[in-house]
Every structure is written in structure tokens, then in C-alpha cells.
PDB file of C-alpha atoms in Angstrom:
ATOM      1  CA  ALA A   4       0.000   0.000   0.000  1.00 81.00           C
ATOM      2  CA  PHE A   5       2.836   2.403   0.814  1.00 86.00           C
ATOM      3  CA  ALA A   6       4.473   1.567  -2.507  1.00 88.00           C
ATOM      4  CA  GLY A   7       1.209   2.350  -4.262  1.00 86.00           C
ATOM      5  CA  ALA A   8       0.924   5.651  -2.401  1.00 84.00           C
ATOM      6  CA  THR A   9       4.493   6.736  -3.212  1.00 88.00           C
ATOM      7  CA  VAL A  10       4.868   5.621  -6.832  1.00 89.00           C
ATOM      8  CA  HIS A  11       3.253   8.942  -7.762  1.00 87.00           C
ATOM      9  CA  ASP A  12       5.879  10.817  -5.719  1.00 89.00           C
ATOM     10  CA  ILE A  13       8.773   8.804  -7.125  1.00 91.00           C
ATOM     11  CA  PHE A  14       7.637   9.581 -10.663  1.00 92.00           C
ATOM     12  CA  ASN A  15       7.405  13.309  -9.888  1.00 91.00           C
ATOM     13  CA  LEU A  16      10.796  13.418  -8.172  1.00 92.00           C
ATOM     14  CA  LEU A  17      12.486  11.557 -11.032  1.00 93.00           C
ATOM     15  CA  SER A  18      10.835  13.842 -13.581  1.00 94.00           C
ATOM     16  CA  VAL A  19      12.021  16.939 -11.721  1.00 94.00           C
ATOM     17  CA  ALA A  20      15.542  15.511 -11.489  1.00 94.00           C
ATOM     18  CA  ILE A  21      15.719  15.307 -15.296  1.00 94.00           C
ATOM     19  CA  LEU A  22      13.438  18.062 -16.572  1.00 94.00           C
ATOM     20  CA  PHE A  23      14.454  20.842 -14.188  1.00 94.00           C
ATOM     21  CA  PRO A  24      18.114  20.928 -15.319  1.00 95.00           C
ATOM     22  CA  LEU A  25      16.937  20.472 -18.912  1.00 94.00           C
ATOM     23  CA  GLU A  26      14.623  23.462 -18.581  1.00 94.00           C
ATOM     24  CA  ILE A  27      17.410  25.597 -17.103  1.00 94.00           C
ATOM     25  CA  ILE A  28      19.685  24.736 -20.009  1.00 94.00           C
ATOM     26  CA  SER A  29      17.268  24.783 -22.939  1.00 94.00           C
ATOM     27  CA  HIS A  30      14.079  26.540 -21.693  1.00 92.00           C
ATOM     28  CA  TYR A  31      12.150  24.089 -23.851  1.00 92.00           C
ATOM     29  CA  LEU A  32       8.979  24.272 -21.752  1.00 92.00           C
ATOM     30  CA  TYR A  33       9.030  28.058 -21.903  1.00 92.00           C
ATOM     31  CA  HIS A  34       9.449  28.188 -25.673  1.00 91.00           C
ATOM     32  CA  LEU A  35       6.979  25.350 -26.301  1.00 92.00           C
ATOM     33  CA  THR A  36       4.193  26.889 -24.216  1.00 89.00           C
ATOM     34  CA  LYS A  37       4.912  30.407 -25.455  1.00 87.00           C
ATOM     35  CA  ALA A  38       4.319  29.212 -29.014  1.00 88.00           C
ATOM     36  CA  MET A  39       0.906  27.895 -27.935  1.00 84.00           C
ATOM     37  CA  LEU A  40      -0.349  31.184 -26.451  1.00 78.00           C
ATOM     38  CA  PRO A  41      -3.082  33.150 -28.240  1.00 70.00           C
ATOM     39  CA  ASP A  42      -1.720  35.220 -31.119  1.00 65.00           C
ATOM     40  CA  ASN A  43      -3.710  38.306 -30.156  1.00 56.00           C
ATOM     41  CA  VAL A  44      -1.910  38.856 -26.834  1.00 52.00           C
ATOM     42  CA  LYS A  45       1.690  39.622 -25.925  1.00 48.00           C
ATOM     43  CA  ASP A  46       3.747  39.201 -22.764  1.00 48.00           C
ATOM     44  CA  GLY A  47       1.941  40.543 -19.704  1.00 46.00           C
ATOM     45  CA  GLU A  48      -1.125  41.631 -21.660  1.00 48.00           C
ATOM     46  CA  ALA A  49      -4.628  40.729 -20.598  1.00 50.00           C
ATOM     47  CA  TRP A  50      -6.795  38.223 -22.376  1.00 51.00           C
ATOM     48  CA  SER A  51     -10.332  37.097 -21.753  1.00 54.00           C
ATOM     49  CA  GLY A  52     -10.600  33.387 -20.969  1.00 54.00           C
ATOM     50  CA  PRO A  53     -13.783  31.449 -21.836  1.00 60.00           C
ATOM     51  CA  ILE A  54     -14.746  30.779 -18.219  1.00 60.00           C
ATOM     52  CA  LYS A  55     -14.138  34.393 -17.265  1.00 66.00           C
ATOM     53  CA  LYS A  56     -16.565  35.437 -19.999  1.00 72.00           C
ATOM     54  CA  ILE A  57     -19.233  33.281 -18.354  1.00 76.00           C
ATOM     55  CA  VAL A  58     -18.538  34.178 -14.724  1.00 77.00           C
ATOM     56  CA  SER A  59     -17.619  37.869 -14.937  1.00 78.00           C
ATOM     57  CA  PRO A  60     -21.051  39.301 -15.890  1.00 84.00           C
ATOM     58  CA  LEU A  61     -22.545  37.807 -12.717  1.00 86.00           C
ATOM     59  CA  SER A  62     -19.644  38.541 -10.358  1.00 86.00           C
ATOM     60  CA  ASP A  63     -19.300  42.112 -11.636  1.00 86.00           C
ATOM     61  CA  LYS A  64     -22.881  42.774 -10.560  1.00 89.00           C
ATOM     62  CA  ILE A  65     -21.942  41.804  -6.994  1.00 91.00           C
ATOM     63  CA  ILE A  66     -18.440  43.247  -6.551  1.00 90.00           C
ATOM     64  CA  LYS A  67     -15.612  44.327  -8.852  1.00 89.00           C
ATOM     65  CA  SER A  68     -12.131  45.004  -7.537  1.00 88.00           C
ATOM     66  CA  ASN A  69     -10.142  48.045  -8.599  1.00 88.00           C
ATOM     67  CA  LYS A  70      -6.866  46.577  -9.819  1.00 84.00           C
ATOM     68  CA  ASP A  71      -5.328  50.022 -10.228  1.00 85.00           C
ATOM     69  CA  VAL A  72      -5.035  50.346  -6.425  1.00 87.00           C
ATOM     70  CA  ILE A  73      -2.455  47.595  -5.883  1.00 84.00           C
ATOM     71  CA  LYS A  74      -0.670  48.555  -9.117  1.00 83.00           C
ATOM     72  CA  ASP A  75      -0.322  52.206  -8.090  1.00 84.00           C
ATOM     73  CA  ILE A  76       0.824  51.332  -4.554  1.00 84.00           C
ATOM     74  CA  ALA A  77       3.378  48.796  -5.870  1.00 81.00           C
ATOM     75  CA  THR A  78       4.849  51.318  -8.320  1.00 81.00           C
ATOM     76  CA  GLY A  79       4.914  54.103  -5.729  1.00 82.00           C
ATOM     77  CA  LYS A  80       2.358  56.259  -7.514  1.00 83.00           C
ATOM     78  CA  VAL A  81       0.426  56.560  -4.244  1.00 84.00           C
ATOM     79  CA  GLU A  82       1.459  55.840  -0.667  1.00 83.00           C
ATOM     80  CA  SER A  83      -1.701  54.145   0.596  1.00 84.00           C
ATOM     81  CA  CYS A  84      -5.317  53.323  -0.189  1.00 86.00           C
ATOM     82  CA  ASP A  85      -6.394  56.540   1.521  1.00 86.00           C
ATOM     83  CA  ALA A  86      -5.603  58.396  -1.723  1.00 85.00           C
ATOM     84  CA  TYR A  87      -8.671  56.782  -3.304  1.00 87.00           C
ATOM     85  CA  TYR A  88     -11.174  57.905  -0.698  1.00 89.00           C
ATOM     86  CA  PRO A  89     -13.810  59.032  -0.223  1.00 90.00           C
ATOM     87  CA  VAL A  90     -15.532  57.532  -3.251  1.00 90.00           C
ATOM     88  CA  LEU A  91     -16.949  60.281  -5.433  1.00 88.00           C
ATOM     89  CA  CYS A  92     -19.515  60.092  -8.234  1.00 90.00           C
ATOM     90  CA  LEU A  93     -20.339  63.180 -10.265  1.00 87.00           C
ATOM     91  CA  ASP A  94     -23.822  64.527  -9.555  1.00 85.00           C
ATOM     92  CA  GLY A  95     -24.402  61.513  -7.270  1.00 86.00           C
ATOM     93  CA  ILE A  96     -25.035  59.232 -10.266  1.00 88.00           C
ATOM     94  CA  GLU A  97     -23.641  55.725  -9.725  1.00 89.00           C
ATOM     95  CA  ASP A  98     -22.434  54.451 -13.095  1.00 89.00           C
ATOM     96  CA  TYR A  99     -19.097  53.931 -14.810  1.00 87.00           C
ATOM     97  CA  LYS A 100     -19.044  57.307 -16.560  1.00 86.00           C
ATOM     98  CA  HIS A 101     -19.762  59.388 -13.444  1.00 85.00           C
ATOM     99  CA  CYS A 102     -17.739  57.294 -10.944  1.00 88.00           C
ATOM    100  CA  ALA A 103     -14.917  55.261 -12.513  1.00 85.00           C
ATOM    101  CA  SER A 104     -13.891  57.152 -15.644  1.00 83.00           C
ATOM    102  CA  LYS A 105     -10.324  58.449 -15.317  1.00 82.00           C
ATOM    103  CA  CYS A 106      -9.282  62.083 -15.496  1.00 80.00           C
ATOM    104  CA  ASP A 107      -7.057  63.285 -18.321  1.00 76.00           C
ATOM    105  CA  LYS A 108      -4.454  65.230 -16.368  1.00 73.00           C
ATOM    106  CA  ASP A 109      -2.818  66.468 -19.565  1.00 72.00           C
ATOM    107  CA  ALA A 110      -6.103  68.173 -20.458  1.00 73.00           C
ATOM    108  CA  GLY A 111      -6.324  69.729 -16.996  1.00 75.00           C
ATOM    109  CA  GLU A 112      -9.240  67.611 -15.770  1.00 77.00           C
ATOM    110  CA  GLU A 113      -9.773  67.423 -11.992  1.00 80.00           C
ATOM    111  CA  VAL A 114     -11.318  64.822  -9.729  1.00 79.00           C
ATOM    112  CA  GLY A 115     -14.742  65.899  -8.568  1.00 76.00           C
ATOM    113  CA  VAL A 116     -15.203  68.284 -11.461  1.00 77.00           C
ATOM    114  CA  ASP A 117     -14.547  66.342 -14.652  1.00 79.00           C
ATOM    115  CA  CYS A 118     -14.335  62.775 -13.353  1.00 85.00           C
ATOM    116  CA  GLY A 119     -15.185  60.679 -10.302  1.00 86.00           C
ATOM    117  CA  ARG A 120     -13.064  58.623  -7.924  1.00 88.00           C
ATOM    118  CA  VAL A 121     -13.368  54.985  -6.878  1.00 90.00           C
ATOM    119  CA  GLY A 122     -11.616  52.986  -4.171  1.00 89.00           C
ATOM    120  CA  LEU A 123     -11.084  49.260  -3.751  1.00 90.00           C
ATOM    121  CA  ILE A 124     -14.441  48.616  -5.437  1.00 91.00           C
ATOM    122  CA  THR A 125     -14.985  50.004  -8.914  1.00 91.00           C
ATOM    123  CA  CYS A 126     -17.620  49.986 -11.653  1.00 90.00           C
ATOM    124  CA  ASP A 127     -17.710  48.113 -14.955  1.00 86.00           C
ATOM    125  CA  LYS A 128     -18.268  49.689 -18.358  1.00 85.00           C
ATOM    126  CA  ASN A 129     -20.831  47.087 -19.385  1.00 83.00           C
ATOM    127  CA  THR A 130     -22.605  46.103 -16.153  1.00 84.00           C
ATOM    128  CA  GLY A 131     -22.316  49.405 -14.285  1.00 87.00           C
ATOM    129  CA  CYS A 132     -21.640  49.679 -10.560  1.00 90.00           C
ATOM    130  CA  PRO A 133     -21.917  46.477  -8.478  1.00 91.00           C
ATOM    131  CA  ALA A 134     -24.235  45.910  -5.537  1.00 91.00           C
ATOM    132  CA  PHE A 135     -21.488  46.540  -2.943  1.00 91.00           C
ATOM    133  CA  PHE A 136     -20.438  49.857  -4.532  1.00 91.00           C
ATOM    134  CA  GLN A 137     -21.494  52.963  -2.632  1.00 89.00           C
ATOM    135  CA  ASN A 138     -21.043  56.635  -3.456  1.00 90.00           C
ATOM    136  CA  GLY A 139     -19.244  58.402  -0.603  1.00 89.00           C
ATOM    137  CA  ALA A 140     -17.834  55.164   0.844  1.00 90.00           C
ATOM    138  CA  ASN A 141     -14.601  55.251   2.809  1.00 91.00           C
ATOM    139  CA  LEU A 142     -11.839  52.656   3.145  1.00 90.00           C
ATOM    140  CA  HIS A 143     -13.562  50.990   6.095  1.00 91.00           C
ATOM    141  CA  ASP A 144     -16.809  50.590   4.143  1.00 91.00           C
ATOM    142  CA  ASP A 145     -15.095  48.951   1.155  1.00 91.00           C
ATOM    143  CA  SER A 146     -13.049  46.695   3.458  1.00 92.00           C
ATOM    144  CA  ILE A 147     -16.227  45.457   5.143  1.00 93.00           C
ATOM    145  CA  SER A 148     -17.828  44.847   1.736  1.00 92.00           C
ATOM    146  CA  GLY A 149     -14.816  42.809   0.639  1.00 91.00           C
ATOM    147  CA  GLY A 150     -14.897  40.809   3.870  1.00 93.00           C
ATOM    148  CA  VAL A 151     -18.585  40.016   3.449  1.00 93.00           C
ATOM    149  CA  CYS A 152     -17.997  38.805  -0.127  1.00 92.00           C
ATOM    150  CA  LEU A 153     -15.051  36.686   1.054  1.00 92.00           C
ATOM    151  CA  VAL A 154     -17.151  34.999   3.742  1.00 94.00           C
ATOM    152  CA  LEU A 155     -20.011  34.405   1.308  1.00 92.00           C
ATOM    153  CA  SER A 156     -17.688  32.933  -1.325  1.00 89.00           C
ATOM    154  CA  LEU A 157     -16.014  30.622   1.206  1.00 89.00           C
ATOM    155  CA  PHE A 158     -19.429  29.482   2.415  1.00 93.00           C
ATOM    156  CA  LEU A 159     -20.571  28.715  -1.135  1.00 89.00           C
ATOM    157  CA  LEU A 160     -17.272  26.939  -1.843  1.00 79.00           C
ATOM    158  CA  ILE A 161     -17.657  24.717   1.236  1.00 84.00           C
ATOM    159  CA  VAL A 162     -21.277  23.925   0.344  1.00 87.00           C
ATOM    160  CA  CYS A 163     -20.276  22.992  -3.218  1.00 78.00           C
ATOM    161  CA  LEU A 164     -17.385  20.812  -2.022  1.00 68.00           C
ATOM    162  CA  MET A 165     -19.629  19.042   0.483  1.00 77.00           C
ATOM    163  CA  GLY A 166     -22.179  18.477  -2.264  1.00 77.00           C
ATOM    164  CA  LEU A 167     -19.457  17.118  -4.560  1.00 64.00           C
ATOM    165  CA  VAL A 168     -18.215  14.689  -1.912  1.00 60.00           C
ATOM    166  CA  ASN A 169     -21.775  13.581  -1.176  1.00 70.00           C
ATOM    167  CA  VAL A 170     -22.479  12.955  -4.858  1.00 69.00           C
ATOM    168  CA  LEU A 171     -19.242  10.994  -5.238  1.00 55.00           C
ATOM    169  CA  GLN A 172     -19.981   8.877  -2.179  1.00 57.00           C
ATOM    170  CA  ARG A 173     -23.532   8.091  -3.237  1.00 65.00           C
ATOM    171  CA  GLY A 174     -23.341   7.896  -7.003  1.00 55.00           C
ATOM    172  CA  LEU A 175     -19.750   7.279  -8.054  1.00 49.00           C
ATOM    173  CA  ALA A 176     -18.302   4.995  -5.396  1.00 54.00           C
ATOM    174  CA  GLY A 177     -19.590   1.774  -6.935  1.00 57.00           C
ATOM    175  CA  MET A 178     -19.065   3.027 -10.473  1.00 54.00           C
ATOM    176  CA  SER A 179     -15.473   4.030  -9.729  1.00 57.00           C
ATOM    177  CA  THR A 180     -14.828   0.645  -8.194  1.00 57.00           C
ATOM    178  CA  ARG A 181     -16.095  -1.125 -11.324  1.00 62.00           C
ATOM    179  CA  ILE A 182     -13.960   1.131 -13.509  1.00 63.00           C
ATOM    180  CA  ILE A 183     -10.891   0.354 -11.400  1.00 57.00           C
ATOM    181  CA  TYR A 184     -11.552  -3.380 -11.633  1.00 62.00           C
ATOM    182  CA  LYS A 185     -11.785  -3.140 -15.412  1.00 61.00           C
ATOM    183  CA  ALA A 186      -8.649  -0.999 -15.526  1.00 54.00           C
ATOM    184  CA  THR A 187      -6.635  -3.919 -14.171  1.00 62.00           C
ATOM    185  CA  ASN A 188      -7.244  -5.852 -17.382  1.00 68.00           C
ATOM    186  CA  VAL A 189      -6.468  -3.133 -19.955  1.00 75.00           C
ATOM    187  CA  ASN A 190      -3.236  -1.824 -21.383  1.00 82.00           C
ATOM    188  CA  GLY A 191      -1.392   1.110 -19.867  1.00 83.00           C
ATOM    189  CA  LEU A 192      -2.667   3.778 -22.245  1.00 87.00           C
ATOM    190  CA  ILE A 193      -6.313   2.955 -21.534  1.00 87.00           C
ATOM    191  CA  ALA A 194      -5.610   2.819 -17.784  1.00 84.00           C
ATOM    192  CA  MET A 195      -3.930   6.223 -18.122  1.00 89.00           C
ATOM    193  CA  ALA A 196      -7.016   7.583 -19.855  1.00 89.00           C
ATOM    194  CA  ILE A 197      -9.216   6.215 -17.059  1.00 85.00           C
ATOM    195  CA  GLY A 198      -7.027   7.874 -14.422  1.00 86.00           C
ATOM    196  CA  THR A 199      -7.215  11.133 -16.359  1.00 87.00           C
ATOM    197  CA  GLY A 200     -11.005  10.932 -16.646  1.00 85.00           C
ATOM    198  CA  ILE A 201     -11.561  10.203 -12.949  1.00 80.00           C
ATOM    199  CA  THR A 202      -9.264  13.062 -11.923  1.00 81.00           C
ATOM    200  CA  ILE A 203     -10.946  15.514 -14.285  1.00 79.00           C
ATOM    201  CA  LEU A 204     -14.250  14.476 -12.729  1.00 75.00           C
ATOM    202  CA  VAL A 205     -13.164  15.075  -9.115  1.00 69.00           C
ATOM    203  CA  GLN A 206     -10.579  17.795  -9.947  1.00 67.00           C
ATOM    204  CA  SER A 207      -7.988  16.279  -7.616  1.00 71.00           C
ATOM    205  CA  SER A 208      -5.269  13.729  -8.255  1.00 77.00           C
ATOM    206  CA  SER A 209      -5.027  13.218  -4.483  1.00 74.00           C
ATOM    207  CA  ILE A 210      -8.573  11.850  -4.416  1.00 73.00           C
ATOM    208  CA  THR A 211      -7.789   9.467  -7.263  1.00 77.00           C
ATOM    209  CA  THR A 212      -4.591   8.125  -5.691  1.00 79.00           C
ATOM    210  CA  SER A 213      -6.222   7.952  -2.246  1.00 76.00           C
ATOM    211  CA  VAL A 214      -8.983   5.762  -3.687  1.00 74.00           C
ATOM    212  CA  LEU A 215      -6.513   3.518  -5.512  1.00 77.00           C
ATOM    213  CA  THR A 216      -4.028   3.030  -2.655  1.00 79.00           C
ATOM    214  CA  PRO A 217      -6.240   0.711  -0.516  1.00 76.00           C
ATOM    215  CA  PHE A 218      -6.841  -1.459  -3.604  1.00 74.00           C
ATOM    216  CA  VAL A 219      -3.081  -1.858  -3.989  1.00 79.00           C
ATOM    217  CA  GLY A 220      -2.801  -2.768  -0.308  1.00 77.00           C
ATOM    218  CA  LEU A 221      -5.521  -5.384  -0.736  1.00 70.00           C
ATOM    219  CA  GLY A 222      -3.815  -6.804  -3.813  1.00 72.00           C
ATOM    220  CA  VAL A 223      -6.723  -5.940  -6.103  1.00 72.00           C
ATOM    221  CA  ILE A 224      -4.459  -3.729  -8.221  1.00 80.00           C
ATOM    222  CA  GLN A 225      -0.809  -4.507  -8.876  1.00 82.00           C
ATOM    223  CA  LEU A 226       1.777  -1.733  -8.661  1.00 86.00           C
ATOM    224  CA  GLU A 227       2.377  -2.051 -12.425  1.00 87.00           C
ATOM    225  CA  GLN A 228      -1.299  -1.235 -12.963  1.00 85.00           C
ATOM    226  CA  MET A 229      -1.278   1.534 -10.364  1.00 87.00           C
ATOM    227  CA  LEU A 230       1.454   3.459 -12.196  1.00 90.00           C
ATOM    228  CA  PRO A 231      -0.454   4.294 -15.412  1.00 90.00           C
ATOM    229  CA  LEU A 232      -3.552   5.197 -13.395  1.00 88.00           C
ATOM    230  CA  THR A 233      -1.566   7.680 -11.314  1.00 90.00           C
ATOM    231  CA  LEU A 234       0.137   9.035 -14.435  1.00 91.00           C
ATOM    232  CA  GLY A 235      -3.317   9.648 -15.853  1.00 90.00           C
ATOM    233  CA  ALA A 236      -4.226  11.390 -12.593  1.00 89.00           C
ATOM    234  CA  ASN A 237      -1.148  13.566 -13.082  1.00 88.00           C
ATOM    235  CA  ILE A 238      -2.488  14.689 -16.446  1.00 90.00           C
ATOM    236  CA  GLY A 239      -6.015  15.133 -15.134  1.00 87.00           C
ATOM    237  CA  THR A 240      -4.928  17.415 -12.312  1.00 85.00           C
ATOM    238  CA  THR A 241      -3.417  19.855 -14.816  1.00 87.00           C
ATOM    239  CA  ILE A 242      -6.965  20.571 -16.012  1.00 81.00           C
ATOM    240  CA  THR A 243      -7.526  22.405 -12.706  1.00 74.00           C
ATOM    241  CA  GLY A 244      -4.677  24.781 -13.539  1.00 77.00           C
ATOM    242  CA  LEU A 245      -5.956  25.262 -17.067  1.00 82.00           C
ATOM    243  CA  LEU A 246      -9.432  26.122 -15.756  1.00 76.00           C
ATOM    244  CA  ALA A 247      -7.921  28.617 -13.305  1.00 72.00           C
ATOM    245  CA  ALA A 248      -5.883  30.145 -16.138  1.00 76.00           C
ATOM    246  CA  MET A 249      -9.041  30.539 -18.191  1.00 72.00           C
ATOM    247  CA  VAL A 250     -10.568  32.567 -15.355  1.00 66.00           C
ATOM    248  CA  SER A 251      -7.436  34.725 -15.002  1.00 64.00           C
ATOM    249  CA  ASP A 252      -7.069  37.796 -17.169  1.00 64.00           C
ATOM    250  CA  ASN A 253      -3.299  37.438 -17.603  1.00 70.00           C
ATOM    251  CA  VAL A 254      -1.801  35.350 -20.375  1.00 77.00           C
ATOM    252  CA  ASP A 255       1.149  34.392 -18.140  1.00 79.00           C
ATOM    253  CA  ALA A 256      -1.211  32.266 -16.034  1.00 79.00           C
ATOM    254  CA  LEU A 257      -2.145  30.272 -19.124  1.00 83.00           C
ATOM    255  CA  GLN A 258       1.516  29.693 -19.953  1.00 86.00           C
ATOM    256  CA  VAL A 259       2.207  28.414 -16.420  1.00 88.00           C
ATOM    257  CA  ALA A 260      -0.743  26.003 -16.684  1.00 88.00           C
ATOM    258  CA  LEU A 261       0.519  24.748 -20.043  1.00 90.00           C
ATOM    259  CA  CYS A 262       3.992  24.255 -18.528  1.00 92.00           C
ATOM    260  CA  HIS A 263       2.387  22.100 -15.837  1.00 91.00           C
ATOM    261  CA  LEU A 264       0.660  19.997 -18.470  1.00 92.00           C
ATOM    262  CA  PHE A 265       3.724  19.501 -20.677  1.00 94.00           C
ATOM    263  CA  PHE A 266       5.976  18.822 -17.683  1.00 94.00           C
ATOM    264  CA  ASN A 267       3.784  15.834 -16.832  1.00 93.00           C
ATOM    265  CA  LEU A 268       3.552  14.720 -20.455  1.00 94.00           C
ATOM    266  CA  SER A 269       7.352  14.945 -20.792  1.00 94.00           C
ATOM    267  CA  GLY A 270       7.808  12.874 -17.641  1.00 93.00           C
ATOM    268  CA  ILE A 271       5.449  10.216 -18.973  1.00 93.00           C
ATOM    269  CA  VAL A 272       7.343  10.073 -22.263  1.00 93.00           C
ATOM    270  CA  ILE A 273      10.605   9.556 -20.347  1.00 93.00           C
ATOM    271  CA  TRP A 274       9.537   7.048 -17.702  1.00 92.00           C
ATOM    272  CA  TYR A 275       6.649   4.996 -19.072  1.00 92.00           C
ATOM    273  CA  PRO A 276       6.918   3.774 -22.711  1.00 91.00           C
ATOM    274  CA  ILE A 277      10.282   1.990 -22.354  1.00 91.00           C
ATOM    275  CA  PRO A 278      10.043  -1.020 -19.965  1.00 90.00           C
ATOM    276  CA  ILE A 279      13.535  -0.564 -18.520  1.00 92.00           C
ATOM    277  CA  MET A 280      12.761   3.081 -17.676  1.00 93.00           C
ATOM    278  CA  ARG A 281       9.350   2.144 -16.295  1.00 91.00           C
ATOM    279  CA  ARG A 282      10.995  -0.172 -13.783  1.00 92.00           C
ATOM    280  CA  VAL A 283      12.906   2.729 -12.168  1.00 93.00           C
ATOM    281  CA  PRO A 284       9.927   4.400 -10.413  1.00 93.00           C
ATOM    282  CA  LEU A 285       8.394   0.982  -9.703  1.00 92.00           C
ATOM    283  CA  ARG A 286      11.556  -0.262  -7.985  1.00 93.00           C
ATOM    284  CA  GLY A 287      11.876   2.982  -6.048  1.00 91.00           C
ATOM    285  CA  ALA A 288       8.311   2.686  -4.756  1.00 91.00           C
ATOM    286  CA  ARG A 289       8.782  -0.992  -3.867  1.00 91.00           C
ATOM    287  CA  ALA A 290      11.961  -0.135  -1.971  1.00 91.00           C
ATOM    288  CA  LEU A 291      10.038   2.384   0.105  1.00 89.00           C
ATOM    289  CA  GLY A 292       7.282  -0.168   0.659  1.00 87.00           C
ATOM    290  CA  ARG A 293       9.732  -2.789   1.911  1.00 89.00           C
ATOM    291  CA  ALA A 294      11.371  -0.193   4.168  1.00 88.00           C
ATOM    292  CA  THR A 295       8.056   0.349   5.965  1.00 86.00           C
ATOM    293  CA  ARG A 296       8.148  -3.308   7.042  1.00 82.00           C
ATOM    294  CA  ARG A 297      11.413  -2.681   8.861  1.00 84.00           C
ATOM    295  CA  SER A 298      10.342   0.594  10.485  1.00 83.00           C
ATOM    296  CA  ARG A 299       6.919   2.105  11.089  1.00 81.00           C
ATOM    297  CA  LEU A 300       8.599   5.479  11.538  1.00 84.00           C
ATOM    298  CA  LEU A 301       9.378   5.739   7.836  1.00 84.00           C
ATOM    299  CA  PRO A 302       5.900   6.866   6.630  1.00 82.00           C
ATOM    300  CA  PRO A 303       5.629   9.887   8.993  1.00 86.00           C
ATOM    301  CA  ILE A 304       9.261  10.804   8.311  1.00 87.00           C
ATOM    302  CA  TYR A 305       8.627  10.531   4.573  1.00 84.00           C
ATOM    303  CA  ILE A 306       5.534  12.744   4.828  1.00 82.00           C
ATOM    304  CA  ILE A 307       7.408  15.412   6.788  1.00 86.00           C
ATOM    305  CA  VAL A 308      10.537  15.395   4.618  1.00 85.00           C
ATOM    306  CA  VAL A 309       9.119  14.809   1.127  1.00 79.00           C
TER     307      VAL A 309
END
């Protein structure tokens, strides 16, 4: 069971040992993923991911952060957030034009006369001012609004995760077990695809490997069959990063997610197709498994160190 739990780690450590120096020397992951970025954006420029296009219209009606605040403080343009308060909308009208439009200092425009002023919460050109935006708000008001949204989002996240776990326990436990049984009788590529599919479904490679490990301990799945399933889980977990990159408005996030994907694919190409190379992570995991027989202290030490 310990060998089954650590074969994933051994694969990752071996892949890092080879690919990290290779990346330092050749930057192949950087150049490969850079060539795959959208043609209509350049380094550091914003892009609109597909998920962001779906989520933003709703979230912008609730709260929209003013990204200029942290940018201006980081570059020394302003000393603190106090420079953005109190919030001011021309003629008391709460919309983008009267509140969030920027002054043209070269044309001599002044805040409060020709343009408004927003703080940590701003307005959107398309959806207008969000529900938590308030004309005349101070820093304390916007901080409380942000805290309320944070608590609400964490609550919804916990509810969704609990619902996901409940659905998996009730509806997918037996199905996953049948899939795993069938995976023991298929070739490595199909087993890898099954591991990828399960991980995409639960969005966590840890869940996939945690489910598989007891089966290895019971002898239902051999370590040779566990390896391609965990490699598939490695690929599946990169989908989480790709989804997060699609929500982000910076193209660099997409490149990092693609690097994660191609790092795992490169490791699979190195360690799985050739039998003699495949035996390296398997032997390393078995050695750790045998070591646990000699000392029960090894697993906690391994968890703390690795």
C-alpha cells in the first residue's frame, strides 16, 4: 500500500531531477508553451478566458475590484489606499461614466469636477456599478464589503465541495470501483485515460490516488497497474490549472498552466513507454514499501521530509 501511495511521488521526483536541469539549459517548456499562447496577446497583456466570460457578468454585478489600487501602490504612484477615498460620483449618479472614468491630467481635468473617484471597489463599463459599490464610501466601508464577499464565497465553496463529496460517495463509489476493476485488465494507455477521466471528474489527483491506494494494499491492483492510473491522474490534475488560467485575465497564467501539463507529459514520455525506464519508479516505490516493514517510523518521516 505504501508503494502504491508513493509511486506517484517517485515519478514526480524523477521527472524533476531530469526536466528541471533540462529546462534551465534549454528553456524548452518556456518556448513550447509560449508558441501555444493566443496570437492576439503579448507578454503581460490581458486576455479574456472562456470561463471568465461566463462568470464575470454575474460577479461584476456583486463586486468588482479596482486593480489600479495595488498597481499604483506597488509602483509608488500613491502611498496608501487613503488616496482613493472618499468615493466620489459626479452629480451623485452611480455608473461607470460618473464614478470610474479616469481624469485626463494632460487636459487639466480634476477629480470631482470632470471625473469621479473609486476605491477598492470600482464599476464596470458594461454592467455598471456592483451591488457593494457605494457613493461616498470610505476605506472601512469597502473593506467590510470585501470581507462580506469573502465569507459568502467561502461558504458557497464549502457547500459545493460538500455536495461534490456527497455525490461521489452516493453515485460514483460503486461506479469508480467497477472502472478500477476493469482498468486492471487493460493496457497502460487505456488505464492512463481512465485515471485522467476520474481526476478531471473530481478535480484532484489526491482523491484518485487515495482511492486507488487501498486497492493496492488489498492486492486488487498490482503496482504495475497503479502506475499508469496515477500518471493519468497527473495529467487530469493539470486541467484544474488550465481552468484557473481561463478565469485569469493574464496570459502568463495560461503559460504556467501549459507548462504544468507539458511537464507531466514529458515525464510520462521519459519514464513509461520503455520497460527498462518504467521499472525505475516501480523499484523505487517498492523499496520504500519494503522499508516500511522494517520501520513504522518511515511513513511519517517521509511525509514530513518529502
